[in-house]
Amino acid sequence: MTTVIGVDVGGTFTDLVLHDAATGEIRVAKQPTTPSAPERGVLAAVDAAVPPELLARCRHFVHGTTVGLNALLERRGATVGLITTAGFRDVLEIRRGDRDDPYDLFWTPPPPLVPRRLRLEVAERVAADGSVVRDLEPEDVRRAAETFAAEGVDAVAIVLMNSYANPAHEARAAELLRQAGFAGPVSLSHEVSGEYREYERTCTTVVDAFVRHRMGPYLHNLDHELRARGFAGELLVTRSGGGALALAEAAARPFETILSGPVAGAAATARLAASLGPSLGMGTAVAADVGGTSFDTALIEDGRLPLLYQGEVVGLPLQSPWVDVRSVGAGGS
């Protein structure tokens, strides 16, 4: 019989629930979230509610978090630089050329996560079929690295035209960036998304770079401290599309954890609606999660999670499987 621990990190509080399968015991804890180092709030909850012998028996530590979502809502993430194909510098601002609200005369799109001075072009071109039209110019990448160093860039997104069909230029650009001395996180669009549609792929890769700088160290620090306390099980992070990611995958693909916390609540609501719906006539329900930074809702119909193939948060599209949770917060809706 094993112990399972669930933790949710919100903008204000960090909540923990422990279930000991051997005894049926349930323990709960609530601690203030520590935004500068979220793992400290999680560890404080663990120390308050989980004795060492129970932690040692824990098989799964399931972790939901709004760290990525709150970073986007508050625009408090990495300073991101973008390397893109010459002629595509302004994809993030041009978007699709449409309006989210066609009836609002004063509607303006959210500002890009990367300012124009940090969106740098490199000469290269790959055709839609993956054939190379023009080889990558290494000197352009080296000049971009110099600019990023001067501007204090924390993370870099590399999004080259049609790289989903042939990623060779993106891989080479990352190699040149490292050779030029850049040591921060690098997000490559063919690894993050690997799908066509330049605006959506660019935005998804930039979001990944924006939150990677924070999520990676946070998750690794949490895992290290839990191991030091005797935890020997598996650390899982709930994902925006439902289910969970192993620690290494969550750190490698942090954009998939943007709605980690809210989706966990929606999944629990769907499970409750599916189990009680037939007897109570309540298969349709609304999941609502009121946090200190965002208010998140999802409509559950017939006990099923509403799934999308592409999500959107604070007006930014993400090419990822996505539970349709709508968030309203400091940065938009």
mmCIF file of C-alpha atoms in Angstrom:
data_model
loop_
_atom_site.group_PDB
_atom_site.id
_atom_site.type_symbol
_atom_site.label_atom_id
_atom_site.label_comp_id
_atom_site.label_asym_id
_atom_site.label_seq_id
_atom_site.Cartn_x
_atom_site.Cartn_y
_atom_site.Cartn_z
ATOM 1 C CA MET A 1 0.000 0.000 0.000
ATOM 2 C CA THR A 2 1.394 3.399 -0.948
ATOM 3 C CA THR A 3 1.025 7.054 -0.123
ATOM 4 C CA VAL A 4 0.061 9.616 -2.748
ATOM 5 C CA ILE A 5 0.623 13.353 -2.354
ATOM 6 C CA GLY A 6 -1.035 16.084 -4.404
ATOM 7 C CA VAL A 7 0.167 19.684 -4.317
ATOM 8 C CA ASP A 8 -1.213 22.766 -6.032
ATOM 9 C CA VAL A 9 0.867 25.947 -6.197
ATOM 10 C CA GLY A 10 -1.297 29.031 -6.616
ATOM 11 C CA GLY A 11 -0.439 32.697 -6.740
ATOM 12 C CA THR A 12 -1.227 33.165 -3.029
ATOM 13 C CA PHE A 13 -1.310 29.761 -1.321
ATOM 14 C CA THR A 14 0.230 26.344 -1.794
ATOM 15 C CA ASP A 15 -2.116 23.478 -0.867
ATOM 16 C CA LEU A 16 -1.235 19.861 -0.117
ATOM 17 C CA VAL A 17 -3.378 16.734 0.215
ATOM 18 C CA LEU A 18 -1.941 13.386 1.311
ATOM 19 C CA HIS A 19 -3.748 10.041 1.063
ATOM 20 C CA ASP A 20 -2.280 7.073 2.911
ATOM 21 C CA ALA A 21 -3.698 3.990 1.177
ATOM 22 C CA ALA A 22 -2.578 1.740 4.031
ATOM 23 C CA THR A 23 -4.715 3.471 6.668
ATOM 24 C CA GLY A 24 -7.114 5.597 4.608
ATOM 25 C CA GLU A 25 -5.793 8.669 6.397
ATOM 26 C CA ILE A 26 -6.044 12.042 4.631
ATOM 27 C CA ARG A 27 -3.875 14.991 5.626
ATOM 28 C CA VAL A 28 -4.058 18.543 4.338
ATOM 29 C CA ALA A 29 -1.810 21.594 4.619
ATOM 30 C CA LYS A 30 -1.865 25.175 3.390
ATOM 31 C CA GLN A 31 1.177 27.432 3.246
ATOM 32 C CA PRO A 32 1.829 30.823 1.640
ATOM 33 C CA THR A 33 3.249 30.573 -1.856
ATOM 34 C CA THR A 34 6.773 31.913 -2.184
ATOM 35 C CA PRO A 35 6.866 33.510 -5.670
ATOM 36 C CA SER A 36 10.610 34.091 -5.786
ATOM 37 C CA ALA A 37 11.250 30.367 -5.159
ATOM 38 C CA PRO A 38 7.972 28.382 -5.400
ATOM 39 C CA GLU A 39 9.594 25.165 -4.207
ATOM 40 C CA ARG A 40 9.992 26.680 -0.726
ATOM 41 C CA GLY A 41 6.220 26.947 -0.284
ATOM 42 C CA VAL A 42 5.787 23.341 -1.461
ATOM 43 C CA LEU A 43 8.457 22.094 0.932
ATOM 44 C CA ALA A 44 6.912 24.068 3.808
ATOM 45 C CA ALA A 45 3.598 22.272 3.162
ATOM 46 C CA VAL A 46 5.385 18.918 3.022
ATOM 47 C CA ASP A 47 7.216 19.599 6.283
ATOM 48 C CA ALA A 48 3.978 20.679 7.971
ATOM 49 C CA ALA A 49 1.852 17.664 7.010
ATOM 50 C CA VAL A 50 4.016 14.749 5.882
ATOM 51 C CA PRO A 51 6.117 12.808 8.410
ATOM 52 C CA PRO A 52 9.349 11.336 7.005
ATOM 53 C CA GLU A 53 8.022 7.763 7.145
ATOM 54 C CA LEU A 54 4.984 8.699 5.020
ATOM 55 C CA LEU A 55 7.117 10.635 2.538
ATOM 56 C CA ALA A 56 9.390 7.615 2.169
ATOM 57 C CA ARG A 57 6.351 5.471 1.286
ATOM 58 C CA CYS A 58 5.019 7.986 -1.231
ATOM 59 C CA ARG A 59 4.868 6.490 -4.706
ATOM 60 C CA HIS A 60 3.583 9.513 -6.623
ATOM 61 C CA PHE A 61 4.014 13.214 -5.862
ATOM 62 C CA VAL A 62 1.522 14.852 -8.236
ATOM 63 C CA HIS A 63 2.139 18.537 -8.677
ATOM 64 C CA GLY A 64 -0.166 21.154 -10.187
ATOM 65 C CA THR A 65 1.190 24.645 -10.592
ATOM 66 C CA THR A 66 0.235 28.079 -11.885
ATOM 67 C CA VAL A 67 3.825 29.321 -11.960
ATOM 68 C CA GLY A 68 3.869 29.449 -15.779
ATOM 69 C CA LEU A 69 0.347 30.897 -16.033
ATOM 70 C CA ASN A 70 1.051 33.610 -13.468
ATOM 71 C CA ALA A 71 4.297 34.506 -15.241
ATOM 72 C CA LEU A 72 2.261 35.141 -18.415
ATOM 73 C CA LEU A 73 -0.577 36.966 -16.633
ATOM 74 C CA GLU A 74 1.854 39.251 -14.837
ATOM 75 C CA ARG A 75 4.426 39.373 -17.658
ATOM 76 C CA ARG A 76 7.115 38.308 -15.198
ATOM 77 C CA GLY A 77 9.225 35.803 -17.046
ATOM 78 C CA ALA A 78 12.553 35.675 -18.801
ATOM 79 C CA THR A 79 13.861 38.412 -21.049
ATOM 80 C CA VAL A 80 13.518 36.537 -24.334
ATOM 81 C CA GLY A 81 15.391 37.025 -27.584
ATOM 82 C CA LEU A 82 14.037 35.676 -30.876
ATOM 83 C CA ILE A 83 16.056 34.458 -33.867
ATOM 84 C CA THR A 84 13.948 34.138 -36.986
ATOM 85 C CA THR A 85 14.206 33.980 -40.758
ATOM 86 C CA ALA A 86 14.850 37.270 -42.543
ATOM 87 C CA GLY A 87 11.521 38.853 -43.424
ATOM 88 C CA PHE A 88 9.602 37.294 -40.503
ATOM 89 C CA ARG A 89 10.717 39.563 -37.686
ATOM 90 C CA ASP A 90 7.236 40.970 -37.077
ATOM 91 C CA VAL A 91 5.176 37.779 -37.114
ATOM 92 C CA LEU A 92 4.378 38.203 -33.407
ATOM 93 C CA GLU A 93 2.821 41.630 -34.038
ATOM 94 C CA ILE A 94 1.156 40.973 -37.385
ATOM 95 C CA ARG A 95 -0.518 37.872 -35.900
ATOM 96 C CA ARG A 96 -3.343 36.690 -38.152
ATOM 97 C CA GLY A 97 -4.513 40.174 -39.044
ATOM 98 C CA ASP A 98 -7.864 39.592 -37.337
ATOM 99 C CA ARG A 99 -9.418 40.999 -34.167
ATOM 100 C CA ASP A 100 -10.346 38.964 -31.103
ATOM 101 C CA ASP A 101 -13.393 41.187 -30.626
ATOM 102 C CA PRO A 102 -14.633 42.606 -33.951
ATOM 103 C CA TYR A 103 -17.229 44.786 -32.198
ATOM 104 C CA ASP A 104 -14.826 46.565 -29.850
ATOM 105 C CA LEU A 105 -13.511 49.655 -31.618
ATOM 106 C CA PHE A 106 -10.854 50.104 -28.944
ATOM 107 C CA TRP A 107 -9.582 46.523 -28.890
ATOM 108 C CA THR A 108 -5.815 46.163 -29.094
ATOM 109 C CA PRO A 109 -3.831 42.915 -29.173
ATOM 110 C CA PRO A 110 -1.640 42.010 -26.203
ATOM 111 C CA PRO A 111 1.920 43.284 -26.617
ATOM 112 C CA PRO A 112 4.404 40.685 -27.917
ATOM 113 C CA LEU A 113 6.474 38.867 -25.315
ATOM 114 C CA VAL A 114 9.584 39.832 -27.291
ATOM 115 C CA PRO A 115 10.176 43.545 -28.078
ATOM 116 C CA ARG A 116 11.200 44.325 -31.650
ATOM 117 C CA ARG A 117 14.802 45.181 -30.780
ATOM 118 C CA LEU A 118 15.253 41.595 -29.531
ATOM 119 C CA ARG A 119 13.656 39.971 -32.592
ATOM 120 C CA LEU A 120 16.633 39.411 -34.874
ATOM 121 C CA GLU A 121 16.737 38.075 -38.420
ATOM 122 C CA VAL A 122 19.157 35.595 -39.956
ATOM 123 C CA ALA A 123 19.622 34.874 -43.635
ATOM 124 C CA GLU A 124 18.396 31.353 -44.470
ATOM 125 C CA ARG A 125 15.416 29.714 -46.125
ATOM 126 C CA VAL A 126 13.867 26.262 -46.101
ATOM 127 C CA ALA A 127 10.979 25.478 -48.442
ATOM 128 C CA ALA A 128 7.716 23.888 -47.318
ATOM 129 C CA ASP A 129 8.906 20.503 -48.585
ATOM 130 C CA GLY A 130 12.062 20.713 -46.451
ATOM 131 C CA SER A 131 14.476 21.512 -49.276
ATOM 132 C CA VAL A 132 17.090 24.169 -48.553
ATOM 133 C CA VAL A 133 16.604 27.298 -50.644
ATOM 134 C CA ARG A 134 19.372 29.270 -48.914
ATOM 135 C CA ASP A 135 21.963 28.076 -46.427
ATOM 136 C CA LEU A 136 22.071 29.562 -42.938
ATOM 137 C CA GLU A 137 24.458 32.514 -42.582
ATOM 138 C CA PRO A 138 26.530 31.798 -39.417
ATOM 139 C CA GLU A 139 27.665 35.395 -38.992
ATOM 140 C CA ASP A 140 24.049 36.531 -38.531
ATOM 141 C CA VAL A 141 23.678 34.181 -35.572
ATOM 142 C CA ARG A 142 26.929 35.408 -34.045
ATOM 143 C CA ARG A 143 25.772 39.024 -34.322
ATOM 144 C CA ALA A 144 22.476 38.059 -32.682
ATOM 145 C CA ALA A 145 24.392 36.473 -29.800
ATOM 146 C CA GLU A 146 26.347 39.708 -29.298
ATOM 147 C CA THR A 147 23.114 41.710 -29.179
ATOM 148 C CA PHE A 148 21.534 39.311 -26.706
ATOM 149 C CA ALA A 149 24.577 39.518 -24.438
ATOM 150 C CA ALA A 150 24.469 43.323 -24.502
ATOM 151 C CA GLU A 151 20.718 43.356 -23.778
ATOM 152 C CA GLY A 152 20.837 40.885 -20.883
ATOM 153 C CA VAL A 153 18.688 38.256 -22.600
ATOM 154 C CA ASP A 154 17.896 35.260 -20.341
ATOM 155 C CA ALA A 155 16.448 32.826 -22.902
ATOM 156 C CA VAL A 156 16.333 32.541 -26.679
ATOM 157 C CA ALA A 157 13.616 31.210 -28.988
ATOM 158 C CA ILE A 158 14.753 30.065 -32.431
ATOM 159 C CA VAL A 159 11.939 29.928 -35.005
ATOM 160 C CA LEU A 160 12.989 29.518 -38.627
ATOM 161 C CA MET A 161 10.680 29.306 -41.627
ATOM 162 C CA ASN A 162 9.362 25.783 -42.345
ATOM 163 C CA SER A 163 11.670 24.234 -39.757
ATOM 164 C CA TYR A 164 8.975 21.656 -38.972
ATOM 165 C CA ALA A 165 9.818 20.155 -42.397
ATOM 166 C CA ASN A 166 13.605 20.396 -41.982
ATOM 167 C CA PRO A 167 15.067 21.382 -38.580
ATOM 168 C CA ALA A 168 18.729 21.433 -39.672
ATOM 169 C CA HIS A 169 19.055 25.224 -39.692
ATOM 170 C CA GLU A 170 17.466 25.604 -36.258
ATOM 171 C CA ALA A 171 19.801 22.978 -34.806
ATOM 172 C CA ARG A 172 22.787 24.695 -36.421
ATOM 173 C CA ALA A 173 21.683 28.117 -35.144
ATOM 174 C CA ALA A 174 21.464 26.750 -31.593
ATOM 175 C CA GLU A 175 24.948 25.273 -31.955
ATOM 176 C CA LEU A 176 26.347 28.601 -33.170
ATOM 177 C CA LEU A 177 24.599 30.440 -30.342
ATOM 178 C CA ARG A 178 26.271 28.181 -27.788
ATOM 179 C CA GLN A 179 29.641 28.585 -29.483
ATOM 180 C CA ALA A 180 29.207 32.343 -29.208
ATOM 181 C CA GLY A 181 28.880 32.011 -25.427
ATOM 182 C CA PHE A 182 25.136 32.058 -24.743
ATOM 183 C CA ALA A 183 24.509 29.806 -21.716
ATOM 184 C CA GLY A 184 20.803 30.354 -21.044
ATOM 185 C CA PRO A 185 17.816 28.207 -22.088
ATOM 186 C CA VAL A 186 17.198 27.838 -25.823
ATOM 187 C CA SER A 187 13.816 26.808 -27.241
ATOM 188 C CA LEU A 188 13.716 25.407 -30.787
ATOM 189 C CA SER A 189 10.386 25.554 -32.591
ATOM 190 C CA HIS A 190 10.731 22.119 -34.208
ATOM 191 C CA GLU A 191 11.159 20.578 -30.744
ATOM 192 C CA VAL A 192 8.477 22.649 -29.044
ATOM 193 C CA SER A 193 5.766 22.364 -31.693
ATOM 194 C CA GLY A 194 6.881 20.959 -35.021
ATOM 195 C CA GLU A 195 3.710 22.133 -36.785
ATOM 196 C CA TYR A 196 3.008 24.548 -39.598
ATOM 197 C CA ARG A 197 1.451 28.046 -39.097
ATOM 198 C CA GLU A 198 4.253 30.511 -38.474
ATOM 199 C CA TYR A 199 2.492 32.824 -36.001
ATOM 200 C CA GLU A 200 1.208 30.043 -33.753
ATOM 201 C CA ARG A 201 4.513 28.156 -33.836
ATOM 202 C CA THR A 202 6.482 31.323 -33.118
ATOM 203 C CA CYS A 203 4.212 32.279 -30.240
ATOM 204 C CA THR A 204 4.334 28.792 -28.714
ATOM 205 C CA THR A 205 8.129 28.718 -28.860
ATOM 206 C CA VAL A 206 8.444 32.188 -27.333
ATOM 207 C CA VAL A 207 6.088 31.238 -24.488
ATOM 208 C CA ASP A 208 8.191 28.128 -23.871
ATOM 209 C CA ALA A 209 11.343 30.257 -23.625
ATOM 210 C CA PHE A 210 9.527 32.831 -21.461
ATOM 211 C CA VAL A 211 8.590 30.292 -18.757
ATOM 212 C CA ARG A 212 11.464 27.796 -19.190
ATOM 213 C CA HIS A 213 13.930 30.092 -17.415
ATOM 214 C CA ARG A 214 11.770 29.859 -14.291
ATOM 215 C CA MET A 215 10.162 26.424 -14.467
ATOM 216 C CA GLY A 216 13.313 24.384 -15.058
ATOM 217 C CA PRO A 217 15.292 25.431 -11.949
ATOM 218 C CA TYR A 218 12.114 25.414 -9.836
ATOM 219 C CA LEU A 219 11.232 21.808 -10.701
ATOM 220 C CA HIS A 220 14.795 20.544 -10.344
ATOM 221 C CA ASN A 221 15.206 22.291 -6.972
ATOM 222 C CA LEU A 222 11.930 20.790 -5.751
ATOM 223 C CA ASP A 223 12.959 17.297 -6.824
ATOM 224 C CA HIS A 224 16.375 17.657 -5.175
ATOM 225 C CA GLU A 225 14.904 18.814 -1.860
ATOM 226 C CA LEU A 226 12.252 16.092 -1.829
ATOM 227 C CA ARG A 227 14.929 13.440 -2.439
ATOM 228 C CA ALA A 228 16.955 14.897 0.422
ATOM 229 C CA ARG A 229 13.915 14.408 2.685
ATOM 230 C CA GLY A 230 13.628 10.739 1.757
ATOM 231 C CA PHE A 231 11.181 10.814 -1.159
ATOM 232 C CA ALA A 232 11.953 7.952 -3.552
ATOM 233 C CA GLY A 233 8.864 7.960 -5.763
ATOM 234 C CA GLU A 234 7.990 9.706 -9.009
ATOM 235 C CA LEU A 235 7.413 13.452 -9.278
ATOM 236 C CA LEU A 236 4.686 14.213 -11.810
ATOM 237 C CA VAL A 237 3.449 17.566 -13.099
ATOM 238 C CA THR A 238 -0.108 17.878 -14.394
ATOM 239 C CA ARG A 239 -0.265 19.140 -17.974
ATOM 240 C CA SER A 240 -2.512 21.579 -19.809
ATOM 241 C CA GLY A 241 -3.980 18.803 -21.960
ATOM 242 C CA GLY A 242 -4.842 16.559 -19.000
ATOM 243 C CA GLY A 243 -2.794 13.750 -17.514
ATOM 244 C CA ALA A 244 0.697 14.345 -16.168
ATOM 245 C CA LEU A 245 4.311 14.719 -17.262
ATOM 246 C CA ALA A 246 7.405 13.252 -15.649
ATOM 247 C CA LEU A 247 9.767 15.813 -14.151
ATOM 248 C CA ALA A 248 12.291 15.700 -16.999
ATOM 249 C CA GLU A 249 9.621 16.152 -19.656
ATOM 250 C CA ALA A 250 7.921 18.989 -17.776
ATOM 251 C CA ALA A 251 11.259 20.807 -17.473
ATOM 252 C CA ALA A 252 11.977 20.208 -21.169
ATOM 253 C CA ARG A 253 8.481 21.273 -22.338
ATOM 254 C CA PRO A 254 7.323 23.849 -19.764
ATOM 255 C CA PHE A 255 4.753 25.413 -22.112
ATOM 256 C CA GLU A 256 2.693 22.244 -21.609
ATOM 257 C CA THR A 257 2.296 23.135 -17.900
ATOM 258 C CA ILE A 258 0.849 26.639 -18.367
ATOM 259 C CA LEU A 259 -2.602 25.557 -17.134
ATOM 260 C CA SER A 260 -1.285 22.758 -14.931
ATOM 261 C CA GLY A 261 -3.094 23.832 -11.753
ATOM 262 C CA PRO A 262 -6.493 24.881 -13.203
ATOM 263 C CA VAL A 263 -6.692 21.776 -15.408
ATOM 264 C CA ALA A 264 -6.201 19.518 -12.386
ATOM 265 C CA GLY A 265 -9.290 21.099 -10.822
ATOM 266 C CA ALA A 266 -11.262 20.709 -14.044
ATOM 267 C CA ALA A 267 -10.228 17.038 -14.265
ATOM 268 C CA ALA A 268 -11.431 16.452 -10.707
ATOM 269 C CA THR A 269 -14.748 18.114 -11.539
ATOM 270 C CA ALA A 270 -15.141 15.929 -14.625
ATOM 271 C CA ARG A 271 -14.431 12.812 -12.561
ATOM 272 C CA LEU A 272 -17.013 13.885 -9.981
ATOM 273 C CA ALA A 273 -19.599 14.704 -12.635
ATOM 274 C CA ALA A 274 -19.025 11.367 -14.381
ATOM 275 C CA SER A 275 -19.380 9.348 -11.172
ATOM 276 C CA LEU A 276 -22.322 11.240 -9.633
ATOM 277 C CA GLY A 277 -24.000 12.525 -12.785
ATOM 278 C CA PRO A 278 -26.061 9.409 -13.606
ATOM 279 C CA SER A 279 -27.557 9.230 -10.109
ATOM 280 C CA LEU A 280 -28.009 12.946 -9.512
ATOM 281 C CA GLY A 281 -28.673 14.129 -13.048
ATOM 282 C CA MET A 282 -25.636 16.422 -12.877
ATOM 283 C CA GLY A 283 -23.441 15.303 -15.760
ATOM 284 C CA THR A 284 -22.970 18.931 -16.786
ATOM 285 C CA ALA A 285 -21.067 21.142 -14.372
ATOM 286 C CA VAL A 286 -18.957 24.283 -14.219
ATOM 287 C CA ALA A 287 -15.519 24.048 -12.637
ATOM 288 C CA ALA A 288 -14.380 27.315 -11.050
ATOM 289 C CA ASP A 289 -11.019 27.971 -9.434
ATOM 290 C CA VAL A 290 -10.614 31.332 -7.683
ATOM 291 C CA GLY A 291 -6.951 32.090 -7.066
ATOM 292 C CA GLY A 292 -4.973 35.080 -5.963
ATOM 293 C CA THR A 293 -3.838 35.882 -9.515
ATOM 294 C CA SER A 294 -6.382 34.320 -11.876
ATOM 295 C CA PHE A 295 -9.981 33.110 -11.997
ATOM 296 C CA ASP A 296 -10.274 29.904 -14.029
ATOM 297 C CA THR A 297 -13.397 28.167 -15.325
ATOM 298 C CA ALA A 298 -14.250 25.136 -17.465
ATOM 299 C CA LEU A 299 -17.564 23.735 -18.686
ATOM 300 C CA ILE A 300 -17.874 19.969 -18.117
ATOM 301 C CA GLU A 301 -20.497 18.287 -20.313
ATOM 302 C CA ASP A 302 -21.562 14.684 -19.790
ATOM 303 C CA GLY A 303 -18.677 14.204 -17.396
ATOM 304 C CA ARG A 304 -16.041 14.837 -20.088
ATOM 305 C CA LEU A 305 -13.212 17.337 -20.146
ATOM 306 C CA PRO A 306 -13.471 19.845 -23.035
ATOM 307 C CA LEU A 307 -10.350 19.189 -25.134
ATOM 308 C CA LEU A 308 -8.815 21.387 -27.824
ATOM 309 C CA TYR A 309 -5.931 20.779 -30.207
ATOM 310 C CA GLN A 310 -4.717 24.353 -29.727
ATOM 311 C CA GLY A 311 -5.115 26.519 -26.659
ATOM 312 C CA GLU A 312 -4.953 30.203 -25.921
ATOM 313 C CA VAL A 313 -3.961 32.035 -22.769
ATOM 314 C CA VAL A 314 -3.988 35.818 -22.265
ATOM 315 C CA GLY A 315 -4.554 36.200 -25.994
ATOM 316 C CA LEU A 316 -1.574 34.039 -26.994
ATOM 317 C CA PRO A 317 -2.114 30.838 -29.027
ATOM 318 C CA LEU A 318 -0.266 27.686 -28.034
ATOM 319 C CA GLN A 319 0.072 24.659 -30.297
ATOM 320 C CA SER A 320 -0.564 21.987 -27.700
ATOM 321 C CA PRO A 321 -3.363 19.673 -26.580
ATOM 322 C CA TRP A 322 -5.389 21.782 -24.207
ATOM 323 C CA VAL A 323 -8.271 21.447 -21.766
ATOM 324 C CA ASP A 324 -10.582 24.374 -22.490
ATOM 325 C CA VAL A 325 -10.044 26.338 -19.278
ATOM 326 C CA ARG A 326 -10.621 30.069 -19.525
ATOM 327 C CA SER A 327 -8.473 32.298 -17.309
ATOM 328 C CA VAL A 328 -9.033 35.922 -16.337
ATOM 329 C CA GLY A 329 -6.295 37.728 -14.489
ATOM 330 C CA ALA A 330 -4.024 40.725 -14.198
ATOM 331 C CA GLY A 331 -2.732 40.379 -17.751
ATOM 332 C CA GLY A 332 -5.966 39.888 -19.723
ATOM 333 C CA SER A 333 -8.508 37.138 -20.397
#
